[in-house]
Amino acid sequence: MALTPETLGAATSASEVRGERVVCEVCRNVARFCKLSRCPFYRDLLRELEVERQLSRETVYGPTPPFVLVGERGYPNVYSGPLVSLHPEVSLTEDPRAWLTRSVEELLRARLTLAFFRVRVDVRKAERPGRLEEVREAAASVKPVEVEVRHSGAVTYRPGFGLRAMPHGPSLRMVDAKTVGNPSIPKSVDELIEERVRAEAAVRELSRRGFDVYYITRLLSSGLLGSASRRMVPTEWSITAVDDMLGRDAIRRVRRLPPIDEFRVYRHEALHNRAIVLLTPTVWMFELLEGWLRYPEESPYVDHELHFGRTEYAENTGGAYYAVRLSVARHLERIGRQAGSIVFFEVGRGWIPLGVWRFREITAAALEGRYERFGDLREALDHIAPFLEIPMGRYLSKSALIRHLTRQGSLL
Amino acid sequence: MEVLRIRLPNADYISDLLKAVTAVVEEGTFRATQEGLRLTAMDPAHISLVDFELRADAAEEYKVAKETEITVNVEELVKLLRRAKKTDALVISYDDELRRLNVTLSDMRGGKERLFTLNTLEPMGGTMNPPSLTFEAMARLDSDSFYEAIEDSKPIADAVKITIRPDMVVVAAKGETKSAQHRFVSGGPAVHEIDAKSEVSASFSIAYLEKIVKPGKSLSDELEVRLSTNRPIKLSFPITYGRLEYLVAPRMD
């Protein structure tokens, strides 16, 4: 069953609430409520990049790399608009894998210099977006597009920390926006948009043609996909909707592949996050165990699915579940084998909520690396235990799949 | 050549039956004989098994020119059958040269006919016979009540222990901090019959039981449970013109 924007909107997982409570290492404040203007880190950044001087002009000119944000508060009447880089030199490249090698500070710096120019829009008016017309088209561009934005009113220095999306910097009311130069939209994408292919089919097709999840999410979010009654989809929801659609699609194919022959353990650490992936020589099944080192006394968050998949939203781990599952399913499809998978994900003390992409990328990076083989589950778990900071027993008592693997009998 | 032809007054019943088959397998091999249509299959993890039969006398017309095995994606077939309207009569036929299943929906009143085709698949493992097992205890229960017990156990644990005693059937779930117990007492409205000499029990995955009992309960008010200690459970939903039975392997708790 597909996750609809409505179910995703209602569904904020337990661990995502936890993410909101994270105390920012930079401002020592609750991330969601911190005031950028009071943040020493940000104050320096503003001064260095002359952000205030830039924003004091009526028109801001800069590349949108190309991000269009669709908010969720007030749905279906939400804030939406371009994120414009006020300082292109510190902006991020388009390759999220490369972000793993940056520091949290660098990522934060790059993101907080993106200004959000917002207008209220009705998501149901995706095809008549008014002032967002040109910006919406720029969302389909595979290269950054220069935009010229006129704005008014006061600057809000409240960072846009989200549950799944990356944060952004100051926000302002947008008067209008023009693109300078032409967005570069691949012909195949233009066709999918023009032919009004059903959203889920279009998402699958784009992926098959090699477009990454970030680009596809942007198209879906901007309301460029779908057959009838296209809608803009809040950025946060579209991230998970795309992870879910592409994940289910890959799993359908993975379930026809022969299982691997041994237990495999993969590891990767980046940005205060640690992923350990255990693949089991069984049919497809999946579990995410998410432990927060900041709250070591609390149980890890867990969701799982057996061979036949799940129909209910992963309410404990939320967007992370679908992001990690996609990376695992894609890896299995690539190696042409089926497996069960249990992913241990530890979020370090130094982490601040910079988006769900790191679950996807760190898991993928782990699976691209070397792995160790084991003959049985016990041996594999014994190998994993020393790499985890939270005691293995905590994970074991919450894991439904480990119980399933050790206790479920077979008819043969 | 057309080797199989089944005509049914409407598509609802067979579509619900096939939906119940998909609780275990997405695709499967049907064996069409003079007696009827039969499918026995195990899920890929070998934890559950479905044994399905639609007898020839369920149909208004049932013709088998020669015994045939037909492998289809049952989920796709159900999707096609769901297109039927209440007033549509259904004909399913199979051509063994084109290796294609034809589904015809004809609206008698409107004089309209819709034709769908579904390509068959290469059989994965061929047909199998259901294993012959003996059971120590049996109970006939109200299927809705049993389903409710499974659903109530879901927030508690991922497995339930099912016990058949001479005087009652117990469905129990035990979690870290919570537990639940459903008792179906002999002679009560939820119990039609108990046949047990002593206490027999085994544990099963809730996910598997739920997947099976959910579609089963809408096809039959009654559910026959057969049990042996720490052995597979047999769940049978009595249906008028055929058979709908399942096996589920136990959990060692």
Tab-separated table of N, CA and C in Angstrom, chain A residues 192-257:
chain	number	residue	atom	x	y	z
A	192	LEU	N	7.826	12.926	-19.374
A	192	LEU	CA	7.039	12.350	-18.270
A	192	LEU	C	6.083	13.388	-17.686
A	193	ILE	N	6.554	14.639	-17.639
A	193	ILE	CA	5.705	15.701	-17.097
A	193	ILE	C	4.554	15.981	-18.075
A	194	GLU	N	4.922	16.113	-19.369
A	194	GLU	CA	3.920	16.468	-20.379
A	194	GLU	C	2.902	15.351	-20.592
A	195	GLU	N	3.368	14.097	-20.557
A	195	GLU	CA	2.462	12.973	-20.839
A	195	GLU	C	1.583	12.624	-19.655
A	196	ARG	N	1.759	13.315	-18.570
A	196	ARG	CA	0.931	13.136	-17.376
A	196	ARG	C	0.901	11.667	-16.917
A	197	VAL	N	2.086	11.079	-16.839
A	197	VAL	CA	2.219	9.719	-16.326
A	197	VAL	C	1.856	9.730	-14.838
A	198	ARG	N	1.201	8.706	-14.366
A	198	ARG	CA	0.818	8.590	-12.960
A	198	ARG	C	2.044	8.774	-12.056
A	199	ALA	N	1.881	9.455	-10.929
A	199	ALA	CA	3.028	9.852	-10.114
A	199	ALA	C	3.932	8.670	-9.752
A	200	GLU	N	3.346	7.577	-9.269
A	200	GLU	CA	4.193	6.470	-8.821
A	200	GLU	C	4.947	5.850	-9.999
A	201	ALA	N	4.275	5.717	-11.145
A	201	ALA	CA	4.922	5.173	-12.339
A	201	ALA	C	6.038	6.114	-12.803
A	202	ALA	N	5.783	7.412	-12.717
A	202	ALA	CA	6.784	8.394	-13.139
A	202	ALA	C	8.012	8.323	-12.229
A	203	VAL	N	7.776	8.181	-10.935
A	203	VAL	CA	8.875	8.073	-9.971
A	203	VAL	C	9.743	6.854	-10.295
A	204	ARG	N	9.085	5.722	-10.563
A	204	ARG	CA	9.829	4.498	-10.907
A	204	ARG	C	10.607	4.667	-12.200
A	205	GLU	N	9.965	5.285	-13.180
A	205	GLU	CA	10.597	5.464	-14.481
A	205	GLU	C	11.829	6.380	-14.366
A	206	LEU	N	11.699	7.447	-13.604
A	206	LEU	CA	12.819	8.372	-13.427
A	206	LEU	C	13.996	7.662	-12.776
A	207	SER	N	13.683	6.805	-11.801
A	207	SER	CA	14.736	6.076	-11.111
A	207	SER	C	15.418	5.101	-12.067
A	208	ARG	N	14.593	4.444	-12.891
A	208	ARG	CA	15.136	3.485	-13.855
A	208	ARG	C	16.096	4.185	-14.825
A	209	ARG	N	15.784	5.450	-15.128
A	209	ARG	CA	16.647	6.195	-16.046
A	209	ARG	C	17.838	6.829	-15.340
A	210	GLY	N	17.998	6.531	-14.071
A	210	GLY	CA	19.222	6.944	-13.385
A	210	GLY	C	19.156	8.268	-12.629
A	211	PHE	N	17.972	8.869	-12.533
A	211	PHE	CA	17.881	10.098	-11.743
A	211	PHE	C	17.876	9.728	-10.264
A	212	ASP	N	18.562	10.528	-9.444
A	212	ASP	CA	18.666	10.146	-8.035
A	212	ASP	C	17.423	10.558	-7.240
A	213	VAL	N	17.312	10.016	-6.018
A	213	VAL	CA	16.103	10.247	-5.214
A	213	VAL	C	15.909	11.733	-4.900
A	214	TYR	N	17.008	12.492	-4.837
A	214	TYR	CA	16.899	13.903	-4.467
A	214	TYR	C	16.196	14.694	-5.574
A	215	TYR	N	16.579	14.376	-6.798
A	215	TYR	CA	15.962	15.038	-7.944
A	215	TYR	C	14.489	14.620	-8.071
A	216	ILE	N	14.239	13.333	-7.922
A	216	ILE	CA	12.870	12.822	-8.060
A	216	ILE	C	11.972	13.426	-6.978
A	217	THR	N	12.506	13.507	-5.755
A	217	THR	CA	11.753	14.098	-4.650
A	217	THR	C	11.370	15.541	-4.966
A	218	ARG	N	12.303	16.264	-5.588
A	218	ARG	CA	12.055	17.664	-5.917
A	218	ARG	C	10.930	17.790	-6.935
A	219	LEU	N	10.931	16.886	-7.930
A	219	LEU	CA	9.876	16.921	-8.949
A	219	LEU	C	8.516	16.636	-8.311
A	220	LEU	N	8.487	15.603	-7.471
A	220	LEU	CA	7.215	15.214	-6.833
A	220	LEU	C	6.719	16.345	-5.936
A	221	SER	N	7.655	16.899	-5.168
A	221	SER	CA	7.306	17.934	-4.214
A	221	SER	C	6.770	19.188	-4.907
A	222	SER	N	7.354	19.519	-6.056
A	222	SER	CA	6.949	20.736	-6.757
A	222	SER	C	5.629	20.585	-7.492
A	223	GLY	N	5.048	19.406	-7.443
A	223	GLY	CA	3.757	19.203	-8.094
A	223	GLY	C	3.879	19.067	-9.593
A	224	LEU	N	5.035	18.588	-10.071
A	224	LEU	CA	5.225	18.428	-11.511
A	224	LEU	C	4.817	17.041	-11.996
A	225	LEU	N	4.601	16.105	-11.065
A	225	LEU	CA	4.275	14.734	-11.463
A	225	LEU	C	2.810	14.411	-11.177
A	226	GLY	N	2.340	13.366	-11.820
A	226	GLY	CA	0.963	12.923	-11.592
A	226	GLY	C	0.127	13.055	-12.841
A	227	SER	N	-1.007	12.350	-12.853
A	227	SER	CA	-1.863	12.395	-14.043
A	227	SER	C	-2.889	13.517	-13.906
A	228	ALA	N	-3.952	13.253	-13.190
A	228	ALA	CA	-4.942	14.310	-12.968
A	228	ALA	C	-4.614	15.019	-11.658
A	229	SER	N	-5.306	16.055	-11.358
A	229	SER	CA	-5.205	16.839	-10.120
A	229	SER	C	-3.843	16.773	-9.416
A	230	ARG	N	-2.856	17.368	-10.071
A	230	ARG	CA	-1.516	17.402	-9.464
A	230	ARG	C	-1.508	18.300	-8.234
A	231	ARG	N	-0.708	17.899	-7.269
A	231	ARG	CA	-0.565	18.681	-6.047
A	231	ARG	C	0.895	18.898	-5.737
A	232	MET	N	1.170	19.978	-5.067
A	232	MET	CA	2.495	20.123	-4.487
A	232	MET	C	2.496	19.255	-3.227
A	233	VAL	N	3.641	18.681	-2.898
A	233	VAL	CA	3.713	17.796	-1.738
A	233	VAL	C	4.764	18.351	-0.786
A	234	PRO	N	4.416	18.573	0.475
A	234	PRO	CA	5.430	19.091	1.409
A	234	PRO	C	6.737	18.304	1.295
A	235	THR	N	7.844	19.027	1.263
A	235	THR	CA	9.161	18.423	1.079
A	235	THR	C	9.375	17.216	1.994
A	236	GLU	N	9.015	17.380	3.264
A	236	GLU	CA	9.233	16.304	4.231
A	236	GLU	C	8.479	15.024	3.833
A	237	TRP	N	7.252	15.197	3.370
A	237	TRP	CA	6.453	14.027	3.026
A	237	TRP	C	6.944	13.393	1.743
A	238	SER	N	7.352	14.232	0.786
A	238	SER	CA	7.734	13.672	-0.509
A	238	SER	C	9.039	12.884	-0.396
A	239	ILE	N	9.900	13.254	0.533
A	239	ILE	CA	11.143	12.497	0.737
A	239	ILE	C	10.789	11.047	1.071
A	240	THR	N	9.889	10.868	2.036
A	240	THR	CA	9.536	9.520	2.467
A	240	THR	C	8.657	8.816	1.441
A	241	ALA	N	7.791	9.566	0.760
A	241	ALA	CA	6.950	8.944	-0.272
A	241	ALA	C	7.832	8.344	-1.370
A	242	VAL	N	8.874	9.068	-1.782
A	242	VAL	CA	9.759	8.561	-2.835
A	242	VAL	C	10.573	7.369	-2.326
A	243	ASP	N	11.104	7.463	-1.103
A	243	ASP	CA	11.838	6.326	-0.527
A	243	ASP	C	10.946	5.085	-0.473
A	244	ASP	N	9.683	5.271	-0.121
A	244	ASP	CA	8.758	4.145	0.000
A	244	ASP	C	8.434	3.547	-1.370
A	245	MET	N	8.096	4.396	-2.329
A	245	MET	CA	7.731	3.905	-3.669
A	245	MET	C	8.890	3.144	-4.300
A	246	LEU	N	10.089	3.745	-4.275
A	246	LEU	CA	11.234	3.108	-4.919
A	246	LEU	C	11.668	1.864	-4.140
A	247	GLY	N	11.506	1.903	-2.823
A	247	GLY	CA	11.853	0.748	-1.997
A	247	GLY	C	10.959	-0.445	-2.328
A	248	ARG	N	9.654	-0.212	-2.344
A	248	ARG	CA	8.734	-1.314	-2.651
A	248	ARG	C	8.984	-1.872	-4.039
A	249	ASP	N	9.304	-0.985	-4.965
A	249	ASP	CA	9.562	-1.417	-6.336
A	249	ASP	C	10.799	-2.328	-6.390
A	250	ALA	N	11.859	-1.929	-5.700
A	250	ALA	CA	13.089	-2.738	-5.688
A	250	ALA	C	12.858	-4.059	-4.956
A	251	ILE	N	12.108	-4.016	-3.851
A	251	ILE	CA	11.873	-5.226	-3.061
A	251	ILE	C	11.102	-6.269	-3.889
A	252	ARG	N	10.150	-5.788	-4.687
A	252	ARG	CA	9.395	-6.697	-5.556
A	252	ARG	C	10.354	-7.527	-6.415
A	253	ARG	N	11.384	-6.895	-6.933
A	253	ARG	CA	12.348	-7.622	-7.772
A	253	ARG	C	13.300	-8.463	-6.922
A	254	VAL	N	13.709	-7.921	-5.773
A	254	VAL	CA	14.653	-8.637	-4.905
A	254	VAL	C	14.055	-9.979	-4.442
A	255	ARG	N	12.755	-9.997	-4.208
A	255	ARG	CA	12.125	-11.214	-3.686
A	255	ARG	C	12.147	-12.382	-4.672
A	256	ARG	N	12.548	-12.109	-5.912
A	256	ARG	CA	12.652	-13.187	-6.903
A	256	ARG	C	14.090	-13.685	-7.047
A	257	LEU	N	15.021	-13.082	-6.321
A	257	LEU	CA	16.432	-13.426	-6.483
A	257	LEU	C	16.842	-14.518	-5.497
